[in-house]
Short mmCIF file of C-alpha atoms in Angstrom, two decimals:
data_model
loop_
_atom_site.label_atom_id
_atom_site.label_comp_id
_atom_site.label_asym_id
_atom_site.label_seq_id
_atom_site.Cartn_x
_atom_site.Cartn_y
_atom_site.Cartn_z
CA MET A 1 -9.28 -11.38 3.10
CA GLY A 2 -13.00 -11.75 1.71
CA GLY A 3 -11.63 -12.64 -1.67
CA SER A 4 -9.59 -15.40 -0.43
CA VAL A 5 -12.44 -17.09 1.62
CA ASP A 6 -15.27 -18.23 -0.51
CA ASP A 7 -14.96 -20.29 -3.73
CA ILE A 8 -16.58 -18.80 -6.71
CA TYR A 9 -16.63 -19.87 -10.37
CA THR A 10 -15.00 -17.62 -12.92
CA LYS A 11 -17.00 -16.51 -16.16
CA PRO A 12 -14.79 -16.80 -19.23
CA THR A 13 -15.71 -15.15 -22.41
CA PRO A 14 -18.63 -16.84 -24.16
CA PHE A 15 -17.63 -19.21 -26.85
CA ALA A 16 -19.97 -19.56 -29.95
CA GLY A 17 -22.58 -17.87 -28.02
CA ALA A 18 -22.64 -20.43 -25.05
CA VAL A 19 -22.23 -18.96 -21.47
CA PHE A 20 -20.02 -21.17 -19.35
CA PHE A 21 -18.19 -21.06 -15.99
CA ALA A 22 -14.91 -22.48 -14.90
CA LEU A 23 -13.04 -23.22 -11.60
CA PRO A 24 -10.24 -20.64 -10.66
CA SER A 25 -6.83 -21.67 -10.50
CA GLY A 26 -6.64 -20.98 -6.75
CA LYS A 27 -8.49 -22.78 -4.02
CA ASN A 28 -10.03 -20.33 -1.45
CA ASN A 29 -10.18 -21.39 2.32
CA ASN A 30 -13.03 -20.42 4.55
CA GLN A 31 -10.99 -21.09 7.63
CA LEU A 32 -8.54 -18.37 7.08
CA LYS A 33 -7.82 -16.12 9.97
CA PRO A 34 -7.01 -12.52 9.63
CA GLU A 35 -3.35 -11.63 9.55
CA ARG A 36 -1.85 -10.40 12.88
CA THR A 37 1.00 -7.71 13.34
CA PHE A 38 3.07 -7.70 16.69
CA SER A 39 5.10 -4.76 17.21
CA LYS A 40 7.60 -3.41 19.78
CA GLU A 41 9.19 -0.13 19.75
CA ILE A 42 11.37 2.29 21.83
CA GLY A 43 12.09 5.93 21.05
CA VAL A 44 13.23 9.36 22.45
CA GLU A 45 12.01 12.70 21.54
CA LEU A 46 13.97 15.89 22.40
CA ALA A 47 13.65 19.45 21.77
CA PHE A 48 15.94 22.44 22.46
CA PHE A 49 16.12 26.09 22.07
CA LYS A 50 12.47 26.75 22.54
CA ASN A 51 11.55 24.15 19.99
CA ARG A 52 14.12 25.72 17.47
CA LEU A 53 15.58 22.26 17.18
CA GLY A 54 14.31 18.88 17.78
CA LEU A 55 15.06 15.15 17.36
CA ASP A 56 12.79 12.18 17.36
CA VAL A 57 14.43 8.67 17.20
CA THR A 58 12.59 5.32 17.06
CA TYR A 59 13.72 1.81 16.97
CA TYR A 60 11.06 -0.95 16.16
CA VAL A 61 10.51 -4.63 15.57
CA THR A 62 7.42 -5.90 13.72
CA ASN A 63 6.44 -9.36 12.98
CA THR A 64 3.47 -10.15 10.78
CA LYS A 65 1.99 -13.46 11.23
CA ASP A 66 -0.64 -15.84 9.67
CA GLN A 67 -0.17 -14.15 6.43
CA LEU A 68 -2.26 -15.33 3.37
CA ILE A 69 0.01 -17.26 1.26
CA PRO A 70 -1.36 -19.00 -1.98
CA VAL A 71 0.77 -22.48 -1.56
CA SER A 72 1.22 -24.47 -4.59
CA ILE A 73 -0.62 -27.94 -4.35
CA SER A 74 -1.13 -30.80 -6.66
CA GLN A 75 -2.95 -29.93 -9.81
CA ALA A 76 -4.78 -33.34 -9.61
CA THR A 77 -7.05 -31.43 -7.08
CA GLY A 78 -8.29 -29.19 -9.75
CA TYR A 79 -6.53 -26.30 -8.40
CA ALA A 80 -2.77 -25.00 -8.68
CA SER A 81 -2.68 -23.28 -5.38
CA LYS A 82 -4.54 -22.93 -2.05
CA TYR A 83 -4.79 -19.83 0.23
CA LEU A 84 -3.56 -20.69 3.85
CA ASN A 85 -2.49 -18.97 7.05
CA ALA A 86 1.36 -19.31 7.09
CA GLY A 87 4.49 -17.23 7.45
CA ASP A 88 6.08 -14.77 9.68
CA VAL A 89 7.85 -11.60 8.06
CA GLN A 90 9.97 -9.50 10.42
CA ASN A 91 10.76 -5.90 9.91
CA LYS A 92 12.99 -4.04 12.22
CA GLY A 93 14.69 -0.66 11.61
CA ILE A 94 15.28 2.70 12.95
CA GLU A 95 13.52 5.96 12.05
CA VAL A 96 15.01 9.40 12.53
CA SER A 97 13.18 12.85 12.43
CA MET A 98 14.93 16.15 13.07
CA TYR A 99 13.68 19.53 12.60
CA GLY A 100 15.22 23.11 13.23
CA THR A 101 14.82 26.58 12.46
CA PRO A 102 18.34 28.02 11.61
CA VAL A 103 16.98 31.43 10.92
CA LYS A 104 13.85 33.37 12.42
CA THR A 105 13.25 37.19 12.21
CA LYS A 106 10.23 39.38 12.04
CA ASP A 107 9.89 39.04 8.27
CA PHE A 108 12.11 36.03 7.29
CA SER A 109 12.29 32.42 8.62
CA TRP A 110 13.81 29.21 7.41
CA ASP A 111 12.50 25.94 8.72
CA ILE A 112 14.02 22.45 7.67
CA ARG A 113 12.73 18.96 8.67
CA VAL A 114 14.93 15.94 7.90
CA ASN A 115 13.46 12.25 7.89
CA TRP A 116 15.45 9.12 7.56
CA THR A 117 14.58 5.55 7.70
CA LYS A 118 16.46 2.34 7.64
CA ASN A 119 14.45 -1.05 7.52
CA ASN A 120 15.65 -4.54 7.37
CA ASN A 121 13.09 -7.19 6.80
CA LYS A 122 13.54 -11.10 7.02
CA VAL A 123 11.24 -14.04 6.14
CA VAL A 124 11.38 -15.89 9.45
CA ALA A 125 8.77 -18.73 8.60
CA LEU A 126 6.88 -20.18 5.67
CA TYR A 127 4.39 -22.82 5.37
CA GLY A 128 5.61 -26.10 6.63
CA ASP A 129 8.96 -27.01 4.99
CA LEU A 130 8.49 -24.53 2.24
CA LYS A 131 11.85 -22.96 1.60
CA ASN A 132 10.72 -20.02 -0.71
CA LEU A 133 7.51 -18.37 -1.76
CA PRO A 134 7.51 -17.20 -5.35
CA LEU A 135 5.82 -13.70 -5.48
CA GLY A 136 5.82 -13.38 -9.10
CA SER A 137 7.05 -14.83 -12.47
CA PHE A 138 7.82 -12.47 -15.34
CA GLN A 139 9.27 -12.37 -18.95
CA GLY A 140 12.78 -13.02 -19.38
CA GLY A 141 12.71 -15.95 -16.84
CA VAL A 142 13.07 -13.53 -13.91
CA THR A 143 11.19 -14.25 -10.65
CA LEU A 144 10.51 -12.59 -7.49
CA ASN A 145 10.74 -14.42 -4.41
CA ALA A 146 10.57 -14.55 -0.53
CA PRO A 147 13.34 -17.05 0.50
CA LEU A 148 13.19 -18.58 3.98
CA GLY A 149 15.85 -16.68 6.02
CA GLU A 150 16.31 -13.78 3.66
CA PRO A 151 14.71 -10.34 2.88
CA TYR A 152 11.38 -10.36 1.30
CA GLY A 153 11.80 -9.51 -2.33
CA GLN A 154 14.63 -11.23 -4.13
CA LEU A 155 15.13 -11.28 -7.87
CA TRP A 156 16.14 -14.55 -9.30
CA GLY A 157 17.45 -15.29 -12.88
CA LYS A 158 20.41 -16.16 -14.77
CA THR A 159 23.93 -14.78 -14.27
CA TRP A 160 27.24 -14.72 -15.93
CA VAL A 161 29.69 -17.42 -15.21
CA ARG A 162 32.65 -15.86 -13.46
CA GLU A 163 36.26 -16.76 -13.23
CA ALA A 164 36.85 -18.46 -9.79
CA THR A 165 39.62 -16.39 -8.79
CA THR A 166 39.21 -13.01 -10.14
CA GLY A 167 35.31 -12.88 -10.41
CA GLU A 168 35.75 -11.62 -14.17
CA LYS A 169 33.03 -12.60 -16.71
CA LEU A 170 34.01 -15.92 -18.33
CA VAL A 171 34.04 -15.77 -22.11
CA LYS A 172 33.66 -18.93 -24.22
CA SER A 173 35.81 -19.98 -27.21
CA ASN A 174 33.42 -18.40 -29.75
CA GLY A 175 33.79 -14.95 -28.03
CA ARG A 176 30.47 -14.83 -26.28
CA TYR A 177 29.69 -14.95 -22.60
CA SER A 178 29.28 -18.05 -20.59
CA ILE A 179 25.90 -17.92 -18.94
CA THR A 180 24.47 -20.14 -16.16
CA THR A 181 21.53 -22.47 -16.94
CA SER A 182 19.91 -22.09 -13.54
CA THR A 183 17.29 -19.42 -13.22
CA THR A 184 17.56 -19.47 -9.45
CA ASN A 185 20.43 -17.32 -8.87
CA ASN A 186 20.01 -14.23 -6.72
CA ILE A 187 20.53 -11.25 -8.97
CA GLY A 188 19.16 -8.48 -6.79
CA ASN A 189 17.43 -7.61 -3.47
CA ILE A 190 14.64 -5.04 -4.27
CA ASN A 191 14.57 -3.30 -0.75
CA PRO A 192 16.50 -0.01 -0.21
CA ASP A 193 19.33 0.42 2.07
CA TRP A 194 17.61 3.43 3.44
CA ILE A 195 15.21 6.23 2.39
CA GLY A 196 15.12 9.86 3.56
CA GLY A 197 13.74 13.17 2.91
CA ILE A 198 14.55 16.94 3.40
CA TYR A 199 11.71 19.44 3.55
CA ASN A 200 12.61 23.18 3.55
CA THR A 201 10.19 26.12 3.98
CA VAL A 202 11.60 29.67 3.51
CA LYS A 203 9.14 32.50 4.29
CA TYR A 204 9.47 36.22 3.64
CA LYS A 205 6.48 38.16 4.86
CA ASN A 206 3.52 37.01 3.00
CA LEU A 207 5.29 34.58 0.83
CA ALA A 208 6.34 31.17 1.46
CA LEU A 209 8.47 28.66 -0.61
CA GLY A 210 8.40 24.99 0.40
CA PHE A 211 10.22 22.00 -1.47
CA LEU A 212 10.93 18.41 -0.65
CA ILE A 213 13.97 16.44 -1.56
CA ASP A 214 13.30 12.81 -1.67
CA ILE A 215 16.06 10.37 -1.49
CA ARG A 216 16.41 6.41 -1.74
CA GLN A 217 19.70 4.72 -1.46
CA GLY A 218 20.09 1.13 -2.92
CA GLY A 219 17.78 -1.69 -3.94
CA LYS A 220 17.64 -3.30 -7.34
CA VAL A 221 15.31 -3.32 -10.27
CA PHE A 222 15.21 -5.31 -13.59
CA SER A 223 14.44 -3.84 -16.72
CA LEU A 224 12.71 -5.69 -19.36
CA ASP A 225 12.83 -2.62 -21.51
CA THR A 226 16.72 -2.81 -21.88
CA TYR A 227 16.57 -6.54 -21.80
CA TYR A 228 14.79 -6.28 -25.34
CA GLY A 229 15.96 -2.76 -26.28
CA MET A 230 19.73 -3.81 -26.14
CA ALA A 231 19.01 -6.64 -28.24
CA THR A 232 17.15 -4.75 -30.99
CA GLY A 233 19.44 -1.84 -31.19
CA ILE A 234 17.31 0.84 -29.60
CA TYR A 235 19.87 2.25 -27.33
CA PRO A 236 23.12 4.09 -28.25
CA GLU A 237 25.22 1.57 -26.54
CA THR A 238 24.59 -0.94 -29.37
CA ALA A 239 26.14 1.38 -31.93
CA THR A 240 29.44 2.21 -30.35
CA THR A 241 32.89 2.83 -31.93
CA ASN A 242 34.99 -0.41 -31.31
CA ASP A 243 38.64 -0.57 -30.22
CA LEU A 244 39.67 -0.29 -33.81
CA GLY A 245 38.10 3.11 -34.01
CA ASN A 246 35.38 1.78 -36.66
CA ASP A 247 31.49 1.48 -36.51
CA SER A 248 31.24 -1.74 -34.55
CA ARG A 249 28.14 -2.62 -36.65
CA LEU A 250 30.41 -3.32 -39.67
CA PRO A 251 31.32 -6.88 -40.69
CA ILE A 252 34.51 -8.20 -38.92
CA SER A 253 35.95 -8.30 -42.45
CA GLN A 254 35.60 -4.62 -42.54
CA GLY A 255 37.05 -3.66 -39.14
CA GLY A 256 33.67 -3.89 -37.24
CA GLY A 257 32.68 -6.17 -34.35
CA VAL A 258 33.33 -6.06 -30.75
CA ILE A 259 35.45 -7.82 -28.16
CA MET A 260 33.22 -8.56 -25.09
CA PRO A 261 35.20 -7.50 -21.70
CA GLY A 262 35.94 -10.59 -19.77
CA VAL A 263 38.49 -13.55 -19.55
CA ASP A 264 38.86 -16.88 -21.44
CA ALA A 265 39.06 -20.22 -19.72
CA THR A 266 42.77 -19.69 -18.91
CA GLY A 267 42.13 -16.48 -17.15
CA LYS A 268 43.56 -14.34 -19.89
CA PRO A 269 41.81 -11.29 -21.28
CA ASN A 270 39.35 -12.17 -24.09
CA THR A 271 40.72 -11.37 -27.59
CA VAL A 272 38.05 -12.97 -29.79
CA ARG A 273 36.06 -10.50 -31.94
CA VAL A 274 32.31 -11.10 -32.55
CA SER A 275 30.02 -9.48 -34.93
CA ASN A 276 27.62 -6.87 -33.48
CA VAL A 277 24.43 -8.43 -34.48
CA TYR A 278 20.95 -8.82 -33.05
CA GLY A 279 21.16 -9.62 -29.51
CA THR A 280 25.05 -8.75 -28.80
CA TYR A 281 24.21 -6.45 -25.99
CA GLY A 282 20.64 -7.76 -25.33
CA TYR A 283 19.09 -10.86 -23.99
CA SER A 284 20.32 -13.15 -26.73
CA TYR A 285 23.78 -13.14 -25.37
CA ASN A 286 23.56 -11.70 -21.89
CA PRO A 287 22.07 -13.08 -18.65
CA ASN A 288 19.34 -11.65 -16.66
CA GLU A 289 21.97 -10.16 -14.32
CA ALA A 290 22.98 -7.65 -17.16
CA PHE A 291 19.69 -5.83 -16.85
CA VAL A 292 19.54 -5.27 -13.15
CA TYR A 293 20.22 -1.68 -12.13
CA ASP A 294 20.52 0.34 -8.75
CA ALA A 295 17.28 1.83 -7.88
CA SER A 296 18.76 4.80 -5.91
CA TYR A 297 17.55 8.23 -6.78
CA VAL A 298 17.39 11.91 -5.67
CA LYS A 299 14.17 13.74 -6.56
CA LEU A 300 12.62 17.07 -6.22
CA ARG A 301 9.34 15.52 -5.17
CA GLU A 302 7.46 18.66 -4.44
CA LEU A 303 7.55 22.40 -4.54
CA THR A 304 4.98 24.88 -3.10
CA LEU A 305 4.94 28.60 -3.62
CA THR A 306 2.13 30.11 -1.34
CA TYR A 307 1.02 33.77 -1.11
CA SER A 308 -1.17 34.65 1.87
CA LEU A 309 -3.20 37.75 1.02
CA PRO A 310 -2.53 40.80 3.43
CA GLU A 311 -4.88 40.85 6.58
CA SER A 312 -6.42 44.10 5.41
CA VAL A 313 -7.66 42.53 2.13
CA VAL A 314 -8.82 39.44 3.96
CA GLN A 315 -10.89 41.47 6.69
CA SER A 316 -12.47 43.56 3.79
CA THR A 317 -14.21 40.46 2.73
CA LYS A 318 -16.02 40.09 6.09
CA ILE A 319 -16.15 36.38 5.46
CA PHE A 320 -12.86 34.86 5.66
CA LYS A 321 -10.20 34.93 8.26
CA GLY A 322 -7.40 33.94 5.87
CA ILE A 323 -6.79 33.40 2.00
CA ASP A 324 -3.82 31.48 0.82
CA VAL A 325 -3.19 30.96 -2.96
CA SER A 326 -0.45 28.19 -3.87
CA LEU A 327 1.31 27.08 -6.93
CA ILE A 328 2.07 23.38 -6.41
CA GLY A 329 4.31 21.19 -8.36
CA ARG A 330 5.11 17.36 -7.86
CA ASN A 331 7.79 15.15 -9.36
CA LEU A 332 9.29 18.08 -11.03
CA TRP A 333 12.89 16.79 -11.28
CA ILE A 334 15.06 13.74 -10.97
CA ILE A 335 18.21 15.32 -9.76
CA HIS A 336 20.23 11.96 -9.76
CA LYS A 337 19.63 8.39 -10.70
CA ASN A 338 21.88 5.38 -11.59
CA MET A 339 19.33 3.58 -13.73
CA PRO A 340 19.35 4.62 -17.57
CA TYR A 341 16.43 5.55 -19.80
CA SER A 342 13.73 5.31 -17.21
CA ASP A 343 12.70 6.35 -13.52
CA PRO A 344 13.92 3.66 -11.06
CA GLU A 345 10.69 4.13 -9.26
CA GLU A 346 8.52 3.11 -12.19
CA ASN A 347 7.34 -0.57 -11.43
CA LEU A 348 5.11 -3.13 -13.03
CA SER A 349 2.88 -3.10 -10.13
CA ALA A 350 1.85 -0.81 -7.22
CA GLY A 351 1.46 -3.91 -4.87
CA ASN A 352 3.71 -6.31 -3.68
CA ILE A 353 5.28 -6.97 -7.07
CA GLN A 354 8.27 -4.53 -7.10
CA GLY A 355 11.56 -4.37 -8.67
CA TYR A 356 10.51 -5.23 -12.27
CA GLN A 357 10.07 -2.58 -15.10
CA SER A 358 8.18 -3.42 -18.25
CA GLY A 359 7.13 -0.74 -20.81
CA ALA A 360 8.23 2.01 -18.04
CA TYR A 361 6.40 5.31 -18.83
CA PRO A 362 8.10 8.76 -18.27
CA THR A 363 7.19 9.99 -14.69
CA THR A 364 4.08 12.32 -14.67
CA ARG A 365 4.83 15.72 -13.69
CA SER A 366 1.84 17.53 -12.21
CA ILE A 367 1.42 21.34 -11.58
CA GLY A 368 -1.56 22.97 -10.02
CA VAL A 369 -3.12 25.71 -8.14
CA ASN A 370 -4.64 25.54 -4.68
CA VAL A 371 -6.86 28.28 -2.80
CA LYS A 372 -7.19 27.76 0.74
CA LEU A 373 -9.99 29.87 2.55
CA LYS A 374 -10.14 30.11 6.42
CA PHE A 375 -13.46 30.76 7.93
#
């Protein structure tokens, strides 16, 4: 909170050798109070068969109040926003953890642990009569928002105009899509429906193999990469064979071009062919909604192979009580995802700004060795 309390000048880059200072765009507030979190939960923990099987279930309701919100104010004050204590965000959900040991013998064992969480959040209150708190504004006209009465983290932007009865995309007389002019249409909720994980540990004598499967179901993410890439012809979808069996990039007079799926103003299937030029599949002729994807995934998040040195070898050192050598790998494999060309977990920011990709890098895979010495 300290960075939001005291007003300080910013120091821009010197101009012509002259050092100068300026006011920041946000007005801080020395009357701010710390955020407060009120939590209620109820749970049950069960164990069976001498702890070979266990279950832990928790239901919780958490309200975070007096949140630090930069509220927009008149720029006649010299500032664009001011930090205030306002807002109430509620999180409620259920957490389930289950563990078991299906197999256990003298030399061999298999342990499994499953975690599953479903969280629903809601913006219960904002400052005064404020109906929405903008969290971020990005290229392409997309914004991330916290609307009153809705989940925290809504993507807003332009959408397709759809035929009222069937919901089909409406195509104009020129063969291009009809797009809304408003940028305040909800195009996706960034929050997952649920997340879960499965961790297995298989041991045989002194050798142990552990691996974690990480799962996310639901949630949306906007990709600026496909927003531009589909326009500039980077992706293979822009170079398809059309319904005539020809290269869609050829001139229409030579059998090229494409017919955009949708209906005309009368509700009949579109039959107007258009040239496959710059922007046909990208931002020039499609709304923000076209570049929002399902952020679900299944990943091999971690794999560990551990060898414990025999007790006779350890005792011979007369120093250690145990020596374990492990080979560890993280982010080894995206088993399944619905988002094309990038990791749905890749985001512009690691903080509150989620659900937006720009210049997404491939996921970093790491492999290392660990030696654990027990004294």
